């Protein structure tokens, strides 16, 4: 059952459904997008703040853009790393982290590369689009691992070089036009069999992440959405709450505590 946007009573009814589903569940999967980190100050991709020097992410987050102008792409990522380094997890991250320890079976599938879920202490995180705090060798040189941690915020030189071969390193994130690693897809697929699947703070327009909620529904999961606005998947889900994740999740958490979940 889903409800029209901006209808408070309807959103309350949808919240009731989610609380009931969570109370009866022994396994939970959560899918998150940039909306969960918005309250921490991390810009989302498709909101008005999603622009960087008038570039859209779709134009910069591609192998073609990197090969054409690695310095420009690294300037964008360095700007994002500097912004994210100043951010802290917000109440939405905290509630999801609490739930990750409360349910015997829990998986977080996040499209976010900012690392805020891990900093909030979330268990079993599947980084569907990689991490801005990892890099890999652009040449894929034999002496370098597939990817490795790099917590540098501001680089001494851009673009940074691979310590193993002297070539370029690239951000450890999945770009448009690149596939999701098979082991990541496998981890996500296994999580679709959980009792409840919540999609939170994502516009649900980028695939294959956007297909996960309907795949979970097809596997019999109760599917809920928490997002500021309606998305293309809202109508297919069992309950859709329109509101800020950091507010709605805080309320759901208190109601779940009251229900003894
Ligand atoms: N609470 C809940 N939802 C919010 C909040 C908030 N505080 N703030 C914004 N939103 C919603 C917006 O309404 C929007 O629907 O979060 C969604 C963010 O959508 P996008 O900016 O498209 O981000 P996301 O869905 O994560 O993008 C998916 O696209 O650019 C690629 O790889 C990138 O992982 C990213 C993917």
PDB file of C-alpha atoms and ligand atoms in Angstrom:
ATOM      1  CA  UNK A   1       0.000   0.000   0.000  1.00  0.00           C
ATOM      2  CA  UNK A   2       1.531   3.353  -0.878  1.00  0.00           C
ATOM      3  CA  UNK A   3       0.352   6.859  -0.281  1.00  0.00           C
ATOM      4  CA  UNK A   4       0.465  10.141  -2.211  1.00  0.00           C
ATOM      5  CA  UNK A   5       3.296  12.512  -1.383  1.00  0.00           C
ATOM      6  CA  UNK A   6       2.810  15.279   1.239  1.00  0.00           C
ATOM      7  CA  UNK A   7      -0.057  13.515   2.914  1.00  0.00           C
ATOM      8  CA  UNK A   8       0.952  13.391   6.610  1.00  0.00           C
ATOM      9  CA  UNK A   9      -1.792  10.966   7.671  1.00  0.00           C
ATOM     10  CA  UNK A  10      -0.821   8.676   4.802  1.00  0.00           C
ATOM     11  CA  UNK A  11       2.862   8.809   5.764  1.00  0.00           C
ATOM     12  CA  UNK A  12       1.860   7.991   9.351  1.00  0.00           C
ATOM     13  CA  UNK A  13      -0.055   4.950   8.117  1.00  0.00           C
ATOM     14  CA  UNK A  14       2.971   3.898   6.066  1.00  0.00           C
ATOM     15  CA  UNK A  15       5.203   4.365   9.133  1.00  0.00           C
ATOM     16  CA  UNK A  16       2.812   2.143  11.132  1.00  0.00           C
ATOM     17  CA  UNK A  17       3.209  -0.558   8.493  1.00  0.00           C
ATOM     18  CA  UNK A  18       7.000  -0.323   8.623  1.00  0.00           C
ATOM     19  CA  UNK A  19       7.022  -0.481  12.449  1.00  0.00           C
ATOM     20  CA  UNK A  20       4.818  -3.567  12.356  1.00  0.00           C
ATOM     21  CA  UNK A  21       7.014  -5.237   9.726  1.00  0.00           C
ATOM     22  CA  UNK A  22      10.202  -4.451  11.688  1.00  0.00           C
ATOM     23  CA  UNK A  23       8.665  -5.731  14.929  1.00  0.00           C
ATOM     24  CA  UNK A  24       7.925  -9.098  13.372  1.00  0.00           C
ATOM     25  CA  UNK A  25      11.168  -9.464  11.403  1.00  0.00           C
ATOM     26  CA  UNK A  26      14.258 -11.484  12.249  1.00  0.00           C
ATOM     27  CA  UNK A  27      16.188 -10.286   9.190  1.00  0.00           C
ATOM     28  CA  UNK A  28      16.523  -6.813   7.662  1.00  0.00           C
ATOM     29  CA  UNK A  29      18.191  -5.358   4.566  1.00  0.00           C
ATOM     30  CA  UNK A  30      18.623  -1.629   4.107  1.00  0.00           C
ATOM     31  CA  UNK A  31      19.582   0.115   0.839  1.00  0.00           C
ATOM     32  CA  UNK A  32      20.808   3.693   1.190  1.00  0.00           C
ATOM     33  CA  UNK A  33      21.633   6.585  -1.099  1.00  0.00           C
ATOM     34  CA  UNK A  34      22.948  10.136  -0.800  1.00  0.00           C
ATOM     35  CA  UNK A  35      19.808  11.337   1.027  1.00  0.00           C
ATOM     36  CA  UNK A  36      20.975   9.514   4.167  1.00  0.00           C
ATOM     37  CA  UNK A  37      24.189  11.601   4.249  1.00  0.00           C
ATOM     38  CA  UNK A  38      22.534  14.904   3.289  1.00  0.00           C
ATOM     39  CA  UNK A  39      21.948  15.918   6.929  1.00  0.00           C
ATOM     40  CA  UNK A  40      25.669  15.362   7.573  1.00  0.00           C
ATOM     41  CA  UNK A  41      26.466  17.984   4.931  1.00  0.00           C
ATOM     42  CA  UNK A  42      27.462  15.625   2.099  1.00  0.00           C
ATOM     43  CA  UNK A  43      25.942  16.984  -1.152  1.00  0.00           C
ATOM     44  CA  UNK A  44      23.496  14.673  -2.936  1.00  0.00           C
ATOM     45  CA  UNK A  45      23.905  14.062  -6.658  1.00  0.00           C
ATOM     46  CA  UNK A  46      20.654  15.227  -8.219  1.00  0.00           C
ATOM     47  CA  UNK A  47      19.616  17.991  -5.884  1.00  0.00           C
ATOM     48  CA  UNK A  48      20.471  21.620  -6.692  1.00  0.00           C
ATOM     49  CA  UNK A  49      23.667  21.235  -4.626  1.00  0.00           C
ATOM     50  CA  UNK A  50      24.722  18.317  -6.819  1.00  0.00           C
ATOM     51  CA  UNK A  51      26.671  20.514  -9.185  1.00  0.00           C
ATOM     52  CA  UNK A  52      30.404  21.044  -8.866  1.00  0.00           C
ATOM     53  CA  UNK A  53      31.848  23.923 -10.909  1.00  0.00           C
ATOM     54  CA  UNK A  54      28.741  23.464 -13.142  1.00  0.00           C
ATOM     55  CA  UNK A  55      29.703  19.817 -13.877  1.00  0.00           C
ATOM     56  CA  UNK A  56      27.133  17.102 -13.310  1.00  0.00           C
ATOM     57  CA  UNK A  57      28.355  13.838 -11.695  1.00  0.00           C
ATOM     58  CA  UNK A  58      27.364  11.885 -14.789  1.00  0.00           C
ATOM     59  CA  UNK A  59      29.939  13.891 -16.755  1.00  0.00           C
ATOM     60  CA  UNK A  60      32.816  13.423 -14.304  1.00  0.00           C
ATOM     61  CA  UNK A  61      32.270   9.959 -12.806  1.00  0.00           C
ATOM     62  CA  UNK A  62      33.216   8.035 -15.968  1.00  0.00           C
ATOM     63  CA  UNK A  63      36.361   6.247 -17.224  1.00  0.00           C
ATOM     64  CA  UNK A  64      36.238   8.460 -20.341  1.00  0.00           C
ATOM     65  CA  UNK A  65      36.300  11.681 -18.279  1.00  0.00           C
ATOM     66  CA  UNK A  66      39.219  10.316 -16.240  1.00  0.00           C
ATOM     67  CA  UNK A  67      41.216   9.272 -19.256  1.00  0.00           C
ATOM     68  CA  UNK A  68      40.544  12.646 -20.925  1.00  0.00           C
ATOM     69  CA  UNK A  69      41.284  14.819 -17.876  1.00  0.00           C
ATOM     70  CA  UNK A  70      42.448  12.860 -14.782  1.00  0.00           C
ATOM     71  CA  UNK A  71      43.383  16.090 -13.009  1.00  0.00           C
ATOM     72  CA  UNK A  72      39.846  17.560 -13.289  1.00  0.00           C
ATOM     73  CA  UNK A  73      38.261  14.323 -12.053  1.00  0.00           C
ATOM     74  CA  UNK A  74      40.700  14.170  -9.136  1.00  0.00           C
ATOM     75  CA  UNK A  75      39.984  17.843  -8.287  1.00  0.00           C
ATOM     76  CA  UNK A  76      36.306  16.882  -7.950  1.00  0.00           C
ATOM     77  CA  UNK A  77      37.079  13.840  -5.800  1.00  0.00           C
ATOM     78  CA  UNK A  78      39.541  15.802  -3.643  1.00  0.00           C
ATOM     79  CA  UNK A  79      36.821  18.471  -3.144  1.00  0.00           C
ATOM     80  CA  UNK A  80      34.380  15.700  -2.086  1.00  0.00           C
ATOM     81  CA  UNK A  81      36.971  14.126   0.247  1.00  0.00           C
ATOM     82  CA  UNK A  82      37.620  17.511   1.886  1.00  0.00           C
ATOM     83  CA  UNK A  83      33.856  18.019   2.347  1.00  0.00           C
ATOM     84  CA  UNK A  84      33.255  14.497   3.669  1.00  0.00           C
ATOM     85  CA  UNK A  85      36.244  14.633   6.056  1.00  0.00           C
ATOM     86  CA  UNK A  86      34.488  17.539   7.817  1.00  0.00           C
ATOM     87  CA  UNK A  87      31.200  15.597   8.133  1.00  0.00           C
ATOM     88  CA  UNK A  88      29.968  13.305  10.897  1.00  0.00           C
ATOM     89  CA  UNK A  89      27.379  10.520  10.804  1.00  0.00           C
ATOM     90  CA  UNK A  90      23.857  11.824  11.497  1.00  0.00           C
ATOM     91  CA  UNK A  91      20.870  10.261  13.281  1.00  0.00           C
ATOM     92  CA  UNK A  92      19.926   8.267  10.161  1.00  0.00           C
ATOM     93  CA  UNK A  93      23.338   6.549  10.156  1.00  0.00           C
ATOM     94  CA  UNK A  94      23.068   5.949  13.923  1.00  0.00           C
ATOM     95  CA  UNK A  95      19.656   4.257  13.725  1.00  0.00           C
ATOM     96  CA  UNK A  96      20.749   2.024  10.840  1.00  0.00           C
ATOM     97  CA  UNK A  97      23.898   1.117  12.807  1.00  0.00           C
ATOM     98  CA  UNK A  98      21.764   0.236  15.887  1.00  0.00           C
ATOM     99  CA  UNK A  99      19.491  -1.941  13.736  1.00  0.00           C
ATOM    100  CA  UNK A 100      22.547  -3.643  12.203  1.00  0.00           C
ATOM    101  CA  UNK A 101      23.361  -5.039  15.659  1.00  0.00           C
ATOM    102  CA  UNK A 102      19.751  -5.772  16.645  1.00  0.00           C
ATOM    103  CA  UNK A 103      18.706  -8.134  13.839  1.00  0.00           C
ATOM    104  CA  UNK A 104      20.313 -11.605  13.712  1.00  0.00           C
ATOM    105  CA  UNK A 105      20.553 -11.263   9.932  1.00  0.00           C
ATOM    106  CA  UNK A 106      21.298  -7.742   8.673  1.00  0.00           C
ATOM    107  CA  UNK A 107      22.825  -6.336   5.488  1.00  0.00           C
ATOM    108  CA  UNK A 108      23.342  -2.709   4.546  1.00  0.00           C
ATOM    109  CA  UNK A 109      23.731  -2.145   0.822  1.00  0.00           C
ATOM    110  CA  UNK A 110      24.925   1.432   0.368  1.00  0.00           C
ATOM    111  CA  UNK A 111      25.415   3.424  -2.815  1.00  0.00           C
ATOM    112  CA  UNK A 112      27.258   6.017  -0.742  1.00  0.00           C
ATOM    113  CA  UNK A 113      31.045   6.094  -0.953  1.00  0.00           C
ATOM    114  CA  UNK A 114      31.528   8.499   1.991  1.00  0.00           C
ATOM    115  CA  UNK A 115      32.210   5.876   4.688  1.00  0.00           C
ATOM    116  CA  UNK A 116      29.764   7.461   7.168  1.00  0.00           C
ATOM    117  CA  UNK A 117      27.873   4.194   7.727  1.00  0.00           C
ATOM    118  CA  UNK A 118      31.124   2.481   8.763  1.00  0.00           C
ATOM    119  CA  UNK A 119      32.034   5.452  11.002  1.00  0.00           C
ATOM    120  CA  UNK A 120      28.616   5.049  12.695  1.00  0.00           C
ATOM    121  CA  UNK A 121      29.508   1.426  13.552  1.00  0.00           C
ATOM    122  CA  UNK A 122      27.220  -0.347  11.069  1.00  0.00           C
ATOM    123  CA  UNK A 123      27.730  -4.111  10.759  1.00  0.00           C
ATOM    124  CA  UNK A 124      27.845  -5.953   7.400  1.00  0.00           C
ATOM    125  CA  UNK A 125      28.120  -3.068   4.918  1.00  0.00           C
ATOM    126  CA  UNK A 126      28.063  -3.874   1.188  1.00  0.00           C
ATOM    127  CA  UNK A 127      29.652  -0.893  -0.591  1.00  0.00           C
ATOM    128  CA  UNK A 128      27.701  -1.172  -3.834  1.00  0.00           C
ATOM    129  CA  UNK A 129      29.521   1.729  -5.508  1.00  0.00           C
ATOM    130  CA  UNK A 130      32.890   1.372  -3.742  1.00  0.00           C
ATOM    131  CA  UNK A 131      34.586   3.856  -1.432  1.00  0.00           C
ATOM    132  CA  UNK A 132      36.054   7.340  -1.868  1.00  0.00           C
ATOM    133  CA  UNK A 133      38.594   6.255   0.810  1.00  0.00           C
ATOM    134  CA  UNK A 134      40.071   3.591  -1.462  1.00  0.00           C
ATOM    135  CA  UNK A 135      42.063   3.809  -4.712  1.00  0.00           C
ATOM    136  CA  UNK A 136      43.260   1.400  -7.385  1.00  0.00           C
ATOM    137  CA  UNK A 137      45.940   1.538 -10.060  1.00  0.00           C
ATOM    138  CA  UNK A 138      44.529   2.984 -13.291  1.00  0.00           C
ATOM    139  CA  UNK A 139      46.856   0.651 -15.245  1.00  0.00           C
ATOM    140  CA  UNK A 140      45.844  -2.310 -13.057  1.00  0.00           C
ATOM    141  CA  UNK A 141      49.570  -3.020 -12.599  1.00  0.00           C
ATOM    142  CA  UNK A 142      50.477  -6.527 -11.472  1.00  0.00           C
ATOM    143  CA  UNK A 143      52.369  -5.388  -8.345  1.00  0.00           C
ATOM    144  CA  UNK A 144      49.369  -3.481  -6.917  1.00  0.00           C
ATOM    145  CA  UNK A 145      46.380  -5.027  -5.086  1.00  0.00           C
ATOM    146  CA  UNK A 146      42.921  -4.737  -6.695  1.00  0.00           C
ATOM    147  CA  UNK A 147      42.278  -1.720  -4.434  1.00  0.00           C
ATOM    148  CA  UNK A 148      43.758  -0.303  -1.227  1.00  0.00           C
ATOM    149  CA  UNK A 149      42.841   2.230   1.468  1.00  0.00           C
ATOM    150  CA  UNK A 150      43.856   5.848   0.878  1.00  0.00           C
ATOM    151  CA  UNK A 151      42.664   8.276   3.587  1.00  0.00           C
ATOM    152  CA  UNK A 152      44.486  11.251   2.040  1.00  0.00           C
ATOM    153  CA  UNK A 153      42.177  14.280   2.072  1.00  0.00           C
ATOM    154  CA  UNK A 154      44.337  16.842   0.244  1.00  0.00           C
ATOM    155  CA  UNK A 155      46.972  15.467  -2.123  1.00  0.00           C
ATOM    156  CA  UNK A 156      50.458  16.902  -2.520  1.00  0.00           C
ATOM    157  CA  UNK A 157      50.076  16.416  -6.273  1.00  0.00           C
ATOM    158  CA  UNK A 158      47.095  15.787  -8.539  1.00  0.00           C
ATOM    159  CA  UNK A 159      46.484  13.336 -10.069  1.00  0.00           C
ATOM    160  CA  UNK A 160      48.142  11.045  -7.453  1.00  0.00           C
ATOM    161  CA  UNK A 161      50.532   8.358  -8.678  1.00  0.00           C
ATOM    162  CA  UNK A 162      50.497   4.592  -8.166  1.00  0.00           C
ATOM    163  CA  UNK A 163      53.285   3.715  -5.650  1.00  0.00           C
ATOM    164  CA  UNK A 164      53.725   0.376  -7.399  1.00  0.00           C
ATOM    165  CA  UNK A 165      54.195   1.403 -11.037  1.00  0.00           C
ATOM    166  CA  UNK A 166      54.344   5.211 -11.101  1.00  0.00           C
ATOM    167  CA  UNK A 167      51.226   5.403 -13.252  1.00  0.00           C
ATOM    168  CA  UNK A 168      47.962   7.064 -12.148  1.00  0.00           C
ATOM    169  CA  UNK A 169      45.714   5.918  -9.319  1.00  0.00           C
ATOM    170  CA  UNK A 170      41.952   6.294  -9.637  1.00  0.00           C
ATOM    171  CA  UNK A 171      39.296   6.651  -6.918  1.00  0.00           C
ATOM    172  CA  UNK A 172      38.057   3.229  -5.682  1.00  0.00           C
ATOM    173  CA  UNK A 173      34.483   3.947  -6.788  1.00  0.00           C
ATOM    174  CA  UNK A 174      32.221   2.484  -9.493  1.00  0.00           C
ATOM    175  CA  UNK A 175      31.780   4.944 -12.375  1.00  0.00           C
ATOM    176  CA  UNK A 176      28.941   5.245 -14.852  1.00  0.00           C
ATOM    177  CA  UNK A 177      29.394   2.629 -17.550  1.00  0.00           C
ATOM    178  CA  UNK A 178      31.306   0.307 -15.201  1.00  0.00           C
ATOM    179  CA  UNK A 179      29.849  -2.906 -13.821  1.00  0.00           C
ATOM    180  CA  UNK A 180      29.375  -3.799 -10.154  1.00  0.00           C
ATOM    181  CA  UNK A 181      31.845  -6.496  -9.040  1.00  0.00           C
ATOM    182  CA  UNK A 182      30.280  -9.971  -9.165  1.00  0.00           C
ATOM    183  CA  UNK A 183      31.059 -10.654  -5.493  1.00  0.00           C
ATOM    184  CA  UNK A 184      29.262  -7.420  -4.547  1.00  0.00           C
ATOM    185  CA  UNK A 185      26.217  -8.394  -6.634  1.00  0.00           C
ATOM    186  CA  UNK A 186      26.247 -11.829  -4.971  1.00  0.00           C
ATOM    187  CA  UNK A 187      26.296 -10.305  -1.458  1.00  0.00           C
ATOM    188  CA  UNK A 188      23.400  -7.997  -2.384  1.00  0.00           C
ATOM    189  CA  UNK A 189      21.408 -10.837  -3.981  1.00  0.00           C
ATOM    190  CA  UNK A 190      21.765 -12.948  -0.841  1.00  0.00           C
ATOM    191  CA  UNK A 191      20.365 -10.075   1.243  1.00  0.00           C
ATOM    192  CA  UNK A 192      17.176  -9.892  -0.842  1.00  0.00           C
ATOM    193  CA  UNK A 193      15.772 -12.924   0.957  1.00  0.00           C
ATOM    194  CA  UNK A 194      15.505 -11.013   4.264  1.00  0.00           C
ATOM    195  CA  UNK A 195      12.097 -10.395   5.869  1.00  0.00           C
ATOM    196  CA  UNK A 196      12.176  -6.595   5.418  1.00  0.00           C
ATOM    197  CA  UNK A 197      13.856  -4.452   2.736  1.00  0.00           C
ATOM    198  CA  UNK A 198      14.010  -0.684   3.330  1.00  0.00           C
ATOM    199  CA  UNK A 199      15.239   1.725   0.657  1.00  0.00           C
ATOM    200  CA  UNK A 200      16.269   5.032   2.225  1.00  0.00           C
ATOM    201  CA  UNK A 201      17.421   8.353   0.733  1.00  0.00           C
ATOM    202  CA  UNK A 202      17.863   7.339  -2.877  1.00  0.00           C
ATOM    203  CA  UNK A 203      16.246   8.651  -6.057  1.00  0.00           C
ATOM    204  CA  UNK A 204      16.139   5.030  -7.327  1.00  0.00           C
ATOM    205  CA  UNK A 205      17.184   6.056 -10.848  1.00  0.00           C
ATOM    206  CA  UNK A 206      20.616   4.380 -11.072  1.00  0.00           C
ATOM    207  CA  UNK A 207      20.732   0.661 -11.912  1.00  0.00           C
ATOM    208  CA  UNK A 208      21.306  -2.036 -10.804  1.00  0.00           C
ATOM    209  CA  UNK A 209      20.818  -0.570  -7.279  1.00  0.00           C
ATOM    210  CA  UNK A 210      17.384   0.763  -8.262  1.00  0.00           C
ATOM    211  CA  UNK A 211      16.190  -2.766  -9.132  1.00  0.00           C
ATOM    212  CA  UNK A 212      16.904  -4.229  -5.690  1.00  0.00           C
ATOM    213  CA  UNK A 213      13.668  -3.181  -3.959  1.00  0.00           C
ATOM    214  CA  UNK A 214      11.436  -4.827  -6.565  1.00  0.00           C
ATOM    215  CA  UNK A 215      13.695  -7.905  -6.557  1.00  0.00           C
ATOM    216  CA  UNK A 216      13.292  -8.117  -2.764  1.00  0.00           C
ATOM    217  CA  UNK A 217       9.513  -7.754  -3.103  1.00  0.00           C
ATOM    218  CA  UNK A 218       9.491 -10.573  -5.645  1.00  0.00           C
ATOM    219  CA  UNK A 219      11.307 -12.700  -3.028  1.00  0.00           C
ATOM    220  CA  UNK A 220       8.504 -12.027  -0.528  1.00  0.00           C
ATOM    221  CA  UNK A 221      10.113  -9.253   1.540  1.00  0.00           C
ATOM    222  CA  UNK A 222       8.062  -6.435   3.045  1.00  0.00           C
ATOM    223  CA  UNK A 223       9.378  -3.391   1.152  1.00  0.00           C
ATOM    224  CA  UNK A 224       9.417   0.138   2.549  1.00  0.00           C
ATOM    225  CA  UNK A 225      10.803   3.459   1.332  1.00  0.00           C
ATOM    226  CA  UNK A 226      11.874   6.552   3.279  1.00  0.00           C
ATOM    227  CA  UNK A 227      12.705   9.462   1.009  1.00  0.00           C
ATOM    228  CA  UNK A 228      12.083  13.204   0.852  1.00  0.00           C
ATOM    229  CA  UNK A 229      10.068  12.760  -2.320  1.00  0.00           C
ATOM    230  CA  UNK A 230       8.373  10.056  -4.385  1.00  0.00           C
ATOM    231  CA  UNK A 231      10.642   7.978  -6.623  1.00  0.00           C
ATOM    232  CA  UNK A 232      10.010   5.663  -9.613  1.00  0.00           C
ATOM    233  CA  UNK A 233       9.813   2.663  -7.245  1.00  0.00           C
ATOM    234  CA  UNK A 234       7.428   4.235  -4.665  1.00  0.00           C
ATOM    235  CA  UNK A 235       4.288   2.824  -6.277  1.00  0.00           C
ATOM    236  CA  UNK A 236       5.658  -0.742  -6.282  1.00  0.00           C
ATOM    237  CA  UNK A 237       6.527  -0.846  -2.581  1.00  0.00           C
ATOM    238  CA  UNK A 238       4.391  -1.897   0.387  1.00  0.00           C
ATOM    239  CA  UNK A 239       4.882   1.418   2.225  1.00  0.00           C
ATOM    240  CA  UNK A 240       6.445   4.718   1.269  1.00  0.00           C
ATOM    241  CA  UNK A 241       7.142   7.434   3.850  1.00  0.00           C
ATOM    242  CA  UNK A 242       8.028  10.892   2.553  1.00  0.00           C
ATOM    243  CA  UNK A 243      10.233  12.742   4.974  1.00  0.00           C
ATOM    244  CA  UNK A 244      13.816  13.366   6.045  1.00  0.00           C
ATOM    245  CA  UNK A 245      15.621  10.100   6.848  1.00  0.00           C
ATOM    246  CA  UNK A 246      17.248  11.526   9.986  1.00  0.00           C
ATOM    247  CA  UNK A 247      13.785  12.494  11.335  1.00  0.00           C
ATOM    248  CA  UNK A 248      11.735   9.501  10.151  1.00  0.00           C
ATOM    249  CA  UNK A 249      14.319   6.910  11.255  1.00  0.00           C
ATOM    250  CA  UNK A 250      14.572   8.540  14.681  1.00  0.00           C
ATOM    251  CA  UNK A 251      10.782   8.266  15.057  1.00  0.00           C
ATOM    252  CA  UNK A 252      10.711   4.682  13.754  1.00  0.00           C
ATOM    253  CA  UNK A 253      13.526   3.760  16.149  1.00  0.00           C
ATOM    254  CA  UNK A 254      11.600   5.102  19.182  1.00  0.00           C
ATOM    255  CA  UNK A 255       8.406   3.339  18.067  1.00  0.00           C
ATOM    256  CA  UNK A 256      10.286   0.078  17.535  1.00  0.00           C
ATOM    257  CA  UNK A 257      11.832   0.433  21.019  1.00  0.00           C
ATOM    258  CA  UNK A 258       8.327   1.019  22.469  1.00  0.00           C
ATOM    259  CA  UNK A 259       7.062  -2.088  20.672  1.00  0.00           C
ATOM    260  CA  UNK A 260       9.878  -4.016  22.346  1.00  0.00           C
ATOM    261  CA  UNK A 261      11.632  -4.835  19.058  1.00  0.00           C
TER     262      UNK A 261
HETATM  263  N1  LIG B   1      16.190  12.323   3.834  1.00  0.00           N
HETATM  264  C1  LIG B   1      15.670  11.477   2.921  1.00  0.00           C
HETATM  265  N2  LIG B   1      15.831  11.631   1.586  1.00  0.00           N
HETATM  266  C2  LIG B   1      16.555  12.700   1.180  1.00  0.00           C
HETATM  267  C3  LIG B   1      17.134  13.632   2.073  1.00  0.00           C
HETATM  268  C4  LIG B   1      16.922  13.410   3.462  1.00  0.00           C
HETATM  269  N3  LIG B   1      17.429  14.226   4.396  1.00  0.00           N
HETATM  270  N4  LIG B   1      17.797  14.574   1.333  1.00  0.00           N
HETATM  271  C5  LIG B   1      17.640  14.234   0.035  1.00  0.00           C
HETATM  272  N5  LIG B   1      16.890  13.123  -0.056  1.00  0.00           N
HETATM  273  C6  LIG B   1      16.521  12.365  -1.249  1.00  0.00           C
HETATM  274  C7  LIG B   1      16.304  13.188  -2.489  1.00  0.00           C
HETATM  275  O1  LIG B   1      14.949  13.576  -2.575  1.00  0.00           O
HETATM  276  C8  LIG B   1      16.664  12.171  -3.577  1.00  0.00           C
HETATM  277  O2  LIG B   1      15.521  11.413  -3.969  1.00  0.00           O
HETATM  278  O3  LIG B   1      17.616  11.516  -1.505  1.00  0.00           O
HETATM  279  C9  LIG B   1      17.663  11.222  -2.896  1.00  0.00           C
HETATM  280  C10 LIG B   1      19.091  11.419  -3.380  1.00  0.00           C
HETATM  281  O4  LIG B   1      19.111  11.083  -4.735  1.00  0.00           O
HETATM  282  P1  LIG B   1      20.465  11.259  -5.592  1.00  0.00           P
HETATM  283  O5  LIG B   1      21.038  12.610  -5.368  1.00  0.00           O
HETATM  284  O6  LIG B   1      20.122  10.801  -6.980  1.00  0.00           O
HETATM  285  O7  LIG B   1      21.479  10.208  -4.930  1.00  0.00           O
HETATM  286  P2  LIG B   1      21.468   8.636  -5.059  1.00  0.00           P
HETATM  287  O8  LIG B   1      20.090   8.096  -5.201  1.00  0.00           O
HETATM  288  O9  LIG B   1      22.294   8.114  -3.942  1.00  0.00           O
HETATM  289  O10 LIG B   1      22.280   8.424  -6.440  1.00  0.00           O
HETATM  290  C11 LIG B   1      22.534   7.082  -6.820  1.00  0.00           C
HETATM  291  O11 LIG B   1      23.942   7.905  -8.599  1.00  0.00           O
HETATM  292  O12 LIG B   1      25.496   9.535  -9.176  1.00  0.00           O
HETATM  293  C12 LIG B   1      25.328   8.183  -8.875  1.00  0.00           C
HETATM  294  O13 LIG B   1      26.892   6.691  -7.944  1.00  0.00           O
HETATM  295  C13 LIG B   1      26.118   7.820  -7.644  1.00  0.00           C
HETATM  296  O14 LIG B   1      25.505   6.396  -5.799  1.00  0.00           O
HETATM  297  C14 LIG B   1      25.045   7.461  -6.618  1.00  0.00           C
HETATM  298  C15 LIG B   1      23.878   7.022  -7.490  1.00  0.00           C
END
